[in-house]
Each structure stands twice: as C-alpha cells, then as structure tokens.
C-alpha positions as protocol buffer text, in pm:
chain_id: "A"
residue {
  index: 1
  type: MET
  ca { x: 21825 y: 2441 z: 6522 }
}
residue {
  index: 2
  type: LYS
  ca { x: 21554 y: 2436 z: 6788 }
}
residue {
  index: 3
  type: GLU
  ca { x: 21275 y: 2420 z: 6531 }
}
residue {
  index: 4
  type: ASN
  ca { x: 21448 y: 2135 z: 6347 }
}
residue {
  index: 5
  type: ILE
  ca { x: 21476 y: 1937 z: 6671 }
}
residue {
  index: 6
  type: LYS
  ca { x: 21111 y: 2001 z: 6750 }
}
residue {
  index: 7
  type: LYS
  ca { x: 21019 y: 1880 z: 6403 }
}
residue {
  index: 8
  type: ILE
  ca { x: 21209 y: 1556 z: 6459 }
}
residue {
  index: 9
  type: ILE
  ca { x: 21048 y: 1514 z: 6803 }
}
residue {
  index: 10
  type: LYS
  ca { x: 20705 y: 1551 z: 6646 }
}
residue {
  index: 11
  type: GLU
  ca { x: 20791 y: 1297 z: 6375 }
}
residue {
  index: 12
  type: LYS
  ca { x: 20917 y: 1046 z: 6633 }
}
residue {
  index: 13
  type: TYR
  ca { x: 20614 y: 1100 z: 6853 }
}
residue {
  index: 14
  type: HIS
  ca { x: 20370 y: 1027 z: 6570 }
}
residue {
  index: 15
  type: TYR
  ca { x: 20580 y: 741 z: 6430 }
}
residue {
  index: 16
  type: PHE
  ca { x: 20541 y: 563 z: 6765 }
}
residue {
  index: 17
  type: GLU
  ca { x: 20171 y: 654 z: 6765 }
}
residue {
  index: 18
  type: GLY
  ca { x: 20184 y: 897 z: 7057 }
}
residue {
  index: 19
  type: VAL
  ca { x: 20279 y: 648 z: 7326 }
}
residue {
  index: 20
  type: MET
  ca { x: 20636 y: 757 z: 7396 }
}
residue {
  index: 21
  type: GLY
  ca { x: 20716 y: 998 z: 7679 }
}
residue {
  index: 22
  type: TYR
  ca { x: 21001 y: 1248 z: 7681 }
}
residue {
  index: 23
  type: ARG
  ca { x: 21254 y: 998 z: 7819 }
}
residue {
  index: 24
  type: LYS
  ca { x: 21213 y: 755 z: 7529 }
}
residue {
  index: 25
  type: ILE
  ca { x: 21190 y: 1040 z: 7280 }
}
residue {
  index: 26
  type: ASN
  ca { x: 21524 y: 1161 z: 7417 }
}
residue {
  index: 27
  type: ILE
  ca { x: 21674 y: 818 z: 7350 }
}
residue {
  index: 28
  type: GLN
  ca { x: 21544 y: 828 z: 6993 }
}
residue {
  index: 29
  type: LEU
  ca { x: 21705 y: 1170 z: 6945 }
}
residue {
  index: 30
  type: LYS
  ca { x: 22041 y: 1031 z: 7056 }
}
residue {
  index: 31
  type: LYS
  ca { x: 22010 y: 767 z: 6786 }
}
residue {
  index: 32
  type: GLU
  ca { x: 21988 y: 1059 z: 6543 }
}
residue {
  index: 33
  type: ASN
  ca { x: 22301 y: 1214 z: 6703 }
}
residue {
  index: 34
  type: ILE
  ca { x: 22092 y: 1487 z: 6862 }
}
residue {
  index: 35
  type: PHE
  ca { x: 22208 y: 1531 z: 7220 }
}
residue {
  index: 36
  type: ILE
  ca { x: 21984 y: 1747 z: 7433 }
}
residue {
  index: 37
  type: SER
  ca { x: 21895 y: 1711 z: 7800 }
}
residue {
  index: 38
  type: LEU
  ca { x: 21583 y: 1541 z: 7934 }
}
residue {
  index: 39
  type: PRO
  ca { x: 21441 y: 1873 z: 8065 }
}
residue {
  index: 40
  type: THR
  ca { x: 21491 y: 2030 z: 7723 }
}
residue {
  index: 41
  type: THR
  ca { x: 21319 y: 1735 z: 7553 }
}
residue {
  index: 42
  type: LEU
  ca { x: 21028 y: 1768 z: 7795 }
}
residue {
  index: 43
  type: LYS
  ca { x: 21011 y: 2143 z: 7735 }
}
residue {
  index: 44
  type: TYR
  ca { x: 20999 y: 2102 z: 7357 }
}
residue {
  index: 45
  type: MET
  ca { x: 20728 y: 1836 z: 7384 }
}
residue {
  index: 46
  type: GLN
  ca { x: 20524 y: 2064 z: 7609 }
}
residue {
  index: 47
  type: GLU
  ca { x: 20562 y: 2344 z: 7356 }
}
residue {
  index: 48
  type: LEU
  ca { x: 20435 y: 2105 z: 7089 }
}
residue {
  index: 49
  type: ASN
  ca { x: 20157 y: 1989 z: 7322 }
}
residue {
  index: 50
  type: LEU
  ca { x: 20280 y: 1630 z: 7297 }
}
residue {
  index: 51
  type: LYS
  ca { x: 20254 y: 1386 z: 7584 }
}
residue {
  index: 52
  type: SER
  ca { x: 20230 y: 1011 z: 7623 }
}
residue {
  index: 53
  type: ILE
  ca { x: 19895 y: 858 z: 7704 }
}
residue {
  index: 54
  type: VAL
  ca { x: 19818 y: 842 z: 8076 }
}
residue {
  index: 55
  type: VAL
  ca { x: 19793 y: 504 z: 8250 }
}
residue {
  index: 56
  type: LYS
  ca { x: 19459 y: 425 z: 8407 }
}
residue {
  index: 57
  type: LYS
  ca { x: 19417 y: 183 z: 8696 }
}
residue {
  index: 58
  type: LYS
  ca { x: 19281 y: -161 z: 8615 }
}
residue {
  index: 59
  type: ASN
  ca { x: 19018 y: -341 z: 8818 }
}
residue {
  index: 60
  type: LYS
  ca { x: 19062 y: -687 z: 8960 }
}
residue {
  index: 61
  type: VAL
  ca { x: 18856 y: -963 z: 8799 }
}
residue {
  index: 62
  type: LYS
  ca { x: 18776 y: -1296 z: 8961 }
}
residue {
  index: 63
  type: TYR
  ca { x: 18717 y: -1612 z: 8759 }
}
residue {
  index: 64
  type: ASN
  ca { x: 18561 y: -1946 z: 8846 }
}
residue {
  index: 65
  type: GLU
  ca { x: 18752 y: -2266 z: 8768 }
}
residue {
  index: 66
  type: PRO
  ca { x: 18831 y: -2549 z: 9012 }
}
residue {
  index: 67
  type: VAL
  ca { x: 19192 y: -2555 z: 9133 }
}
residue {
  index: 68
  type: HIS
  ca { x: 19363 y: -2879 z: 9037 }
}
residue {
  index: 69
  type: LYS
  ca { x: 19733 y: -2824 z: 9099 }
}
residue {
  index: 70
  type: THR
  ca { x: 19975 y: -2540 z: 9169 }
}
residue {
  index: 71
  type: PHE
  ca { x: 20347 y: -2528 z: 9090 }
}
residue {
  index: 72
  type: GLU
  ca { x: 20655 y: -2370 z: 9241 }
}
residue {
  index: 73
  type: ASN
  ca { x: 20804 y: -2054 z: 9095 }
}
residue {
  index: 74
  type: VAL
  ca { x: 21073 y: -2173 z: 8852 }
}
residue {
  index: 75
  type: ILE
  ca { x: 21130 y: -1828 z: 8700 }
}
residue {
  index: 76
  type: GLU
  ca { x: 21200 y: -1653 z: 9034 }
}
residue {
  index: 77
  type: GLN
  ca { x: 21175 y: -1309 z: 8868 }
}
residue {
  index: 78
  type: ASN
  ca { x: 21454 y: -1396 z: 8623 }
}
residue {
  index: 79
  type: PHE
  ca { x: 21288 y: -1253 z: 8313 }
}
residue {
  index: 80
  type: GLU
  ca { x: 21573 y: -1324 z: 8074 }
}
residue {
  index: 81
  type: ALA
  ca { x: 21606 y: -1605 z: 7823 }
}
residue {
  index: 82
  type: THR
  ca { x: 21902 y: -1704 z: 7606 }
}
residue {
  index: 83
  type: VAL
  ca { x: 21704 y: -1855 z: 7317 }
}
residue {
  index: 84
  type: PRO
  ca { x: 21352 y: -1824 z: 7176 }
}
residue {
  index: 85
  type: ASN
  ca { x: 21082 y: -2045 z: 7328 }
}
residue {
  index: 86
  type: GLU
  ca { x: 21277 y: -2104 z: 7648 }
}
residue {
  index: 87
  type: LYS
  ca { x: 21054 y: -1909 z: 7886 }
}
residue {
  index: 88
  type: TRP
  ca { x: 20702 y: -1787 z: 7823 }
}
residue {
  index: 89
  type: CYS
  ca { x: 20483 y: -1581 z: 8056 }
}
residue {
  index: 90
  type: SER
  ca { x: 20106 y: -1557 z: 8040 }
}
residue {
  index: 91
  type: ASP
  ca { x: 19816 y: -1381 z: 8209 }
}
residue {
  index: 92
  type: LEU
  ca { x: 19449 y: -1297 z: 8164 }
}
residue {
  index: 93
  type: THR
  ca { x: 19265 y: -967 z: 8171 }
}
residue {
  index: 94
  type: TYR
  ca { x: 18925 y: -824 z: 8087 }
}
residue {
  index: 95
  type: ILE
  ca { x: 18822 y: -573 z: 7819 }
}
residue {
  index: 96
  type: LYS
  ca { x: 18503 y: -370 z: 7846 }
}
residue {
  index: 97
  type: LEU
  ca { x: 18299 y: -329 z: 7529 }
}
residue {
  index: 98
  type: ASN
  ca { x: 18108 y: -13 z: 7442 }
}
residue {
  index: 99
  type: ASN
  ca { x: 17779 y: -179 z: 7539 }
}
residue {
  index: 100
  type: GLY
  ca { x: 17903 y: -244 z: 7894 }
}
residue {
  index: 101
  type: LYS
  ca { x: 17968 y: -615 z: 7845 }
}
residue {
  index: 102
  type: PHE
  ca { x: 18309 y: -775 z: 7891 }
}
residue {
  index: 103
  type: VAL
  ca { x: 18534 y: -998 z: 7686 }
}
residue {
  index: 104
  type: TYR
  ca { x: 18849 y: -1162 z: 7815 }
}
residue {
  index: 105
  type: ALA
  ca { x: 19203 y: -1169 z: 7679 }
}
residue {
  index: 106
  type: CYS
  ca { x: 19483 y: -1421 z: 7717 }
}
residue {
  index: 107
  type: ALA
  ca { x: 19835 y: -1322 z: 7611 }
}
residue {
  index: 108
  type: ILE
  ca { x: 20167 y: -1507 z: 7606 }
}
residue {
  index: 109
  type: ILE
  ca { x: 20506 y: -1331 z: 7594 }
}
residue {
  index: 110
  type: ASP
  ca { x: 20839 y: -1486 z: 7499 }
}
residue {
  index: 111
  type: LEU
  ca { x: 21097 y: -1356 z: 7747 }
}
residue {
  index: 112
  type: TYR
  ca { x: 21372 y: -1388 z: 7488 }
}
residue {
  index: 113
  type: ASP
  ca { x: 21262 y: -1090 z: 7279 }
}
residue {
  index: 114
  type: ARG
  ca { x: 20947 y: -972 z: 7463 }
}
residue {
  index: 115
  type: SER
  ca { x: 20732 y: -1054 z: 7161 }
}
residue {
  index: 116
  type: ILE
  ca { x: 20370 y: -1160 z: 7194 }
}
residue {
  index: 117
  type: VAL
  ca { x: 20367 y: -1520 z: 7071 }
}
residue {
  index: 118
  type: GLY
  ca { x: 20010 y: -1602 z: 7167 }
}
residue {
  index: 119
  type: PHE
  ca { x: 19694 y: -1397 z: 7199 }
}
residue {
  index: 120
  type: ASP
  ca { x: 19320 y: -1439 z: 7173 }
}
residue {
  index: 121
  type: ILE
  ca { x: 18990 y: -1306 z: 7302 }
}
residue {
  index: 122
  type: SER
  ca { x: 18695 y: -1498 z: 7442 }
}
residue {
  index: 123
  type: THR
  ca { x: 18353 y: -1425 z: 7589 }
}
residue {
  index: 124
  type: ASN
  ca { x: 18431 y: -1667 z: 7874 }
}
residue {
  index: 125
  type: MET
  ca { x: 18731 y: -1746 z: 8093 }
}
residue {
  index: 126
  type: LYS
  ca { x: 18722 y: -2124 z: 8096 }
}
residue {
  index: 127
  type: ALA
  ca { x: 19040 y: -2329 z: 8112 }
}
residue {
  index: 128
  type: GLU
  ca { x: 18976 y: -2450 z: 7758 }
}
residue {
  index: 129
  type: PHE
  ca { x: 19033 y: -2093 z: 7634 }
}
residue {
  index: 130
  type: VAL
  ca { x: 19379 y: -2070 z: 7792 }
}
residue {
  index: 131
  type: LYS
  ca { x: 19473 y: -2418 z: 7676 }
}
residue {
  index: 132
  type: GLU
  ca { x: 19383 y: -2335 z: 7314 }
}
residue {
  index: 133
  type: VAL
  ca { x: 19586 y: -2011 z: 7319 }
}
residue {
  index: 134
  type: LEU
  ca { x: 19889 y: -2202 z: 7452 }
}
residue {
  index: 135
  type: LYS
  ca { x: 19838 y: -2491 z: 7209 }
}
residue {
  index: 136
  type: LYS
  ca { x: 19814 y: -2258 z: 6910 }
}
residue {
  index: 137
  type: ALA
  ca { x: 20120 y: -2057 z: 7019 }
}
residue {
  index: 138
  type: LYS
  ca { x: 20323 y: -2376 z: 7061 }
}
residue {
  index: 139
  type: ILE
  ca { x: 20233 y: -2497 z: 6711 }
}
residue {
  index: 140
  type: GLU
  ca { x: 20280 y: -2161 z: 6536 }
}
residue {
  index: 141
  type: ASN
  ca { x: 20618 y: -2101 z: 6701 }
}
residue {
  index: 142
  type: LYS
  ca { x: 20733 y: -2458 z: 6633 }
}
residue {
  index: 143
  type: VAL
  ca { x: 20844 y: -2515 z: 6991 }
}
residue {
  index: 144
  type: LYS
  ca { x: 21080 y: -2809 z: 7012 }
}
residue {
  index: 145
  type: ASN
  ca { x: 21294 y: -2736 z: 7318 }
}
residue {
  index: 146
  type: SER
  ca { x: 21183 y: -2769 z: 7679 }
}
residue {
  index: 147
  type: LEU
  ca { x: 20955 y: -2475 z: 7755 }
}
residue {
  index: 148
  type: ILE
  ca { x: 20889 y: -2307 z: 8090 }
}
residue {
  index: 149
  type: PHE
  ca { x: 20537 y: -2163 z: 8102 }
}
residue {
  index: 150
  type: HIS
  ca { x: 20494 y: -1907 z: 8382 }
}
residue {
  index: 151
  type: SER
  ca { x: 20165 y: -1766 z: 8510 }
}
residue {
  index: 152
  type: ASP
  ca { x: 19987 y: -1666 z: 8827 }
}
residue {
  index: 153
  type: GLN
  ca { x: 19782 y: -1915 z: 9027 }
}
residue {
  index: 154
  type: GLY
  ca { x: 19459 y: -1831 z: 8849 }
}
residue {
  index: 155
  type: ARG
  ca { x: 19216 y: -2120 z: 8828 }
}
residue {
  index: 156
  type: GLN
  ca { x: 19251 y: -2152 z: 8452 }
}
residue {
  index: 157
  type: TYR
  ca { x: 19626 y: -2212 z: 8486 }
}
residue {
  index: 158
  type: THR
  ca { x: 19588 y: -2457 z: 8776 }
}
residue {
  index: 159
  type: SER
  ca { x: 19300 y: -2645 z: 8611 }
}
residue {
  index: 160
  type: LYS
  ca { x: 19321 y: -3015 z: 8540 }
}
residue {
  index: 161
  type: LEU
  ca { x: 19270 y: -2950 z: 8169 }
}
residue {
  index: 162
  type: LEU
  ca { x: 19572 y: -2720 z: 8133 }
}
residue {
  index: 163
  type: VAL
  ca { x: 19796 y: -2913 z: 8375 }
}
residue {
  index: 164
  type: GLU
  ca { x: 19738 y: -3239 z: 8188 }
}
residue {
  index: 165
  type: TYR
  ca { x: 19802 y: -3068 z: 7852 }
}
residue {
  index: 166
  type: CYS
  ca { x: 20134 y: -2925 z: 7977 }
}
residue {
  index: 167
  type: GLU
  ca { x: 20240 y: -3260 z: 8120 }
}
residue {
  index: 168
  type: LYS
  ca { x: 20157 y: -3433 z: 7791 }
}
residue {
  index: 169
  type: GLU
  ca { x: 20355 y: -3175 z: 7589 }
}
residue {
  index: 170
  type: GLY
  ca { x: 20653 y: -3164 z: 7826 }
}
residue {
  index: 171
  type: ILE
  ca { x: 20585 y: -2802 z: 7922 }
}
residue {
  index: 172
  type: ILE
  ca { x: 20719 y: -2706 z: 8266 }
}
residue {
  index: 173
  type: GLN
  ca { x: 20466 y: -2495 z: 8455 }
}
residue {
  index: 174
  type: SER
  ca { x: 20587 y: -2218 z: 8686 }
}
residue {
  index: 175
  type: MET
  ca { x: 20364 y: -1999 z: 8902 }
}
residue {
  index: 176
  type: SER
  ca { x: 20388 y: -1672 z: 9088 }
}
residue {
  index: 177
  type: ARG
  ca { x: 20354 y: -1672 z: 9463 }
}
residue {
  index: 178
  type: LYS
  ca { x: 20021 y: -1548 z: 9592 }
}
residue {
  index: 179
  type: GLY
  ca { x: 20012 y: -1174 z: 9653 }
}
residue {
  index: 180
  type: THR
  ca { x: 20338 y: -1118 z: 9462 }
}
residue {
  index: 181
  type: PRO
  ca { x: 20258 y: -940 z: 9132 }
}
residue {
  index: 182
  type: TYR
  ca { x: 20628 y: -879 z: 9066 }
}
residue {
  index: 183
  type: ASP
  ca { x: 20663 y: -1253 z: 9005 }
}
residue {
  index: 184
  type: ASN
  ca { x: 20486 y: -1194 z: 8673 }
}
residue {
  index: 185
  type: ALA
  ca { x: 20592 y: -832 z: 8619 }
}
residue {
  index: 186
  type: VAL
  ca { x: 20643 y: -872 z: 8243 }
}
residue {
  index: 187
  type: MET
  ca { x: 20276 y: -958 z: 8190 }
}
residue {
  index: 188
  type: GLU
  ca { x: 20164 y: -682 z: 8426 }
}
residue {
  index: 189
  type: SER
  ca { x: 20371 y: -439 z: 8221 }
}
residue {
  index: 190
  type: PHE
  ca { x: 20227 y: -560 z: 7890 }
}
residue {
  index: 191
  type: TYR
  ca { x: 19867 y: -520 z: 8000 }
}
residue {
  index: 192
  type: ARG
  ca { x: 19936 y: -175 z: 8145 }
}
residue {
  index: 193
  type: THR
  ca { x: 20091 y: -78 z: 7812 }
}
residue {
  index: 194
  type: ILE
  ca { x: 19816 y: -206 z: 7586 }
}
residue {
  index: 195
  type: LYS
  ca { x: 19542 y: -60 z: 7805 }
}
residue {
  index: 196
  type: ARG
  ca { x: 19717 y: 276 z: 7809 }
}
residue {
  index: 197
  type: GLU
  ca { x: 19808 y: 283 z: 7442 }
}
residue {
  index: 198
  type: LEU
  ca { x: 19497 y: 127 z: 7288 }
}
residue {
  index: 199
  type: ILE
  ca { x: 19217 y: -11 z: 7499 }
}
residue {
  index: 200
  type: GLN
  ca { x: 19134 y: 278 z: 7733 }
}
residue {
  index: 201
  type: ASP
  ca { x: 19042 y: 508 z: 7443 }
}
residue {
  index: 202
  type: ALA
  ca { x: 18897 y: 241 z: 7214 }
}
residue {
  index: 203
  type: LYS
  ca { x: 18527 y: 200 z: 7149 }
}
residue {
  index: 204
  type: PHE
  ca { x: 18496 y: -170 z: 7077 }
}
residue {
  index: 205
  type: GLU
  ca { x: 18141 y: -255 z: 6971 }
}
residue {
  index: 206
  type: THR
  ca { x: 18184 y: -632 z: 6940 }
}
residue {
  index: 207
  type: PRO
  ca { x: 18427 y: -904 z: 7052 }
}
residue {
  index: 208
  type: GLU
  ca { x: 18530 y: -945 z: 6688 }
}
residue {
  index: 209
  type: GLN
  ca { x: 18623 y: -579 z: 6659 }
}
residue {
  index: 210
  type: ALA
  ca { x: 18822 y: -593 z: 6983 }
}
residue {
  index: 211
  type: GLN
  ca { x: 19007 y: -899 z: 6858 }
}
residue {
  index: 212
  type: GLN
  ca { x: 19088 y: -742 z: 6519 }
}
residue {
  index: 213
  type: GLU
  ca { x: 19210 y: -411 z: 6663 }
}
residue {
  index: 214
  type: ILE
  ca { x: 19427 y: -575 z: 6929 }
}
residue {
  index: 215
  type: PHE
  ca { x: 19575 y: -821 z: 6680 }
}
residue {
  index: 216
  type: LYS
  ca { x: 19660 y: -527 z: 6456 }
}
residue {
  index: 217
  type: TYR
  ca { x: 19822 y: -343 z: 6747 }
}
residue {
  index: 218
  type: ILE
  ca { x: 20032 y: -647 z: 6836 }
}
residue {
  index: 219
  type: GLU
  ca { x: 20141 y: -743 z: 6484 }
}
residue {
  index: 220
  type: LEU
  ca { x: 20187 y: -399 z: 6329 }
}
residue {
  index: 221
  type: TYR
  ca { x: 20315 y: -209 z: 6631 }
}
residue {
  index: 222
  type: TYR
  ca { x: 20401 y: -394 z: 6953 }
}
residue {
  index: 223
  type: ASN
  ca { x: 20603 y: -679 z: 6798 }
}
residue {
  index: 224
  type: THR
  ca { x: 20757 y: -471 z: 6521 }
}
residue {
  index: 225
  type: LYS
  ca { x: 20798 y: -107 z: 6624 }
}
residue {
  index: 226
  type: ARG
  ca { x: 20758 y: -59 z: 6999 }
}
residue {
  index: 227
  type: ILE
  ca { x: 21097 y: -34 z: 7172 }
}
residue {
  index: 228
  type: HIS
  ca { x: 21179 y: -205 z: 7503 }
}
residue {
  index: 229
  type: SER
  ca { x: 21442 y: -89 z: 7751 }
}
residue {
  index: 230
  type: THR
  ca { x: 21523 y: -453 z: 7833 }
}
residue {
  index: 231
  type: LEU
  ca { x: 21615 y: -508 z: 7466 }
}
residue {
  index: 232
  type: GLY
  ca { x: 21848 y: -210 z: 7452 }
}
residue {
  index: 233
  type: TYR
  ca { x: 21566 y: 9 z: 7322 }
}
residue {
  index: 234
  type: LEU
  ca { x: 21499 y: -214 z: 7024 }
}
residue {
  index: 235
  type: SER
  ca { x: 21167 y: -358 z: 6915 }
}
residue {
  index: 236
  type: PRO
  ca { x: 21120 y: -738 z: 6937 }
}
residue {
  index: 237
  type: ALA
  ca { x: 21155 y: -762 z: 6558 }
}
residue {
  index: 238
  type: GLN
  ca { x: 21475 y: -555 z: 6558 }
}
residue {
  index: 239
  type: PHE
  ca { x: 21617 y: -760 z: 6846 }
}
residue {
  index: 240
  type: GLU
  ca { x: 21542 y: -1088 z: 6670 }
}
residue {
  index: 241
  type: LEU
  ca { x: 21700 y: -960 z: 6347 }
}
residue {
  index: 242
  type: MET
  ca { x: 22018 y: -847 z: 6524 }
}
residue {
  index: 243
  type: ASN
  ca { x: 22051 y: -1180 z: 6705 }
}
residue {
  index: 244
  type: SER
  ca { x: 21954 y: -1417 z: 6424 }
}
C-alpha cells in the first residue's frame, strides 16, 4: 500500500513538473480517494527525495517614464470576478539573461479564472510596451464589457500614452496605493511562481528564447494544468470548462 501511494505521489509530482509541495500533493491524493495525513505525505516525498522548487527573493527595479495621472484603487483587494474580462491585473518585472543583460516582462491576469490573458517581453520598459500588451490582450480576448485594469503606480501605467488609450477604449484604470504590495497581490504571486518554477533555473541566451520558453510555460502549463487554491484547486482551463 505504501509503495503504491509513493508511486502515485511521484507521478503527480512529475506531472506538475516538480513545482507542487506536499500540501498540494496531499490534495491531489484526496482526489484519487487516497486519504493520508500531511505529515505522512511530507515523509513519503522526503523518502522519494521530492520537494518543490525554492522561492528566491526578487530585486526591485526602477523604470523611467514621466507620471501623467494616477487613479484610485477600485479593486480594493477584492480579487474576485463574476465573469471573464471584468477585472484584469497587470505588473512588470525583469528577467536576467545568461549574458548578464536584462529583458522586461509585462503580464496581465484575468481575476475571473486566474489565467494569463496578456504577456510579452521587451528590451525596454517604455509605456508603449505596456500599451501594446494591453491592446493585444483586449483584441485577442474580444473584450466587450466594461473592463477594470488594475496595476501599481509605475510610470508606464500612469503615462499619458496608456491613460489616453484606456480612456479611448472605455477601460477603467485602478491603482494600488503606494507601499501596499497586497493591493496587487495576485500579480506578486504570479511573478513569484514563474520565477520559482521556471526563470530562476533557466539559462536564457536571448530575449527570443526567454519569450518562447515563458510563452510555452504559460500556454502549456500555467493556464492549463497548474491548480489554484482560489479556483478550488482547479487549473484556469478546468475552471473555465466547469463554468462555461
């Protein structure tokens, strides 16, 4: 019995590409009608030498873009949505290439199912980059209803270029309060996850390679297979299917 359970644990661990800790593995076991305690799950994973990838701290990056306008926090840490394309969150981060240079990432998450609806990589952090990611996401997701677009007060999001685009498209901007990372906790969580599960061990040689590998991670794993506690331990794809 024990060896059979350990075999299933190993299969689950590798199916989710080694990113799940013993708590989430335990939840997966329950779905298979295998009810063992958390300490026992941890013990079996230790015996199999299986552990989730460790989170590494991220450095702060400053960007240069004139501030045009800031907006009040419409979201107010209410990270739930009743329909797709009701509330989106976005943020920027940096990715270090193997040659020591940096590229920059912009991601957009739909709070309805926690799926990544917009993503791209650039060698610069100009407002035009963020605007194009948002514009493309809006077109590809066929957004018709009123959309709340939440971000921090980074200069790209407060820039005249992005503000005027949002006003033209009827997009309601919402912004975190300064010094309050919990106001955009969903994006903080996403970047911690992708850095832990992919980027920290990757050896990206070029911006193109970084873009390809991250797109693959998002489309083939994050949006389709990775479970979220806020979705009842379903993946975004499973959640959308169950609620369609």
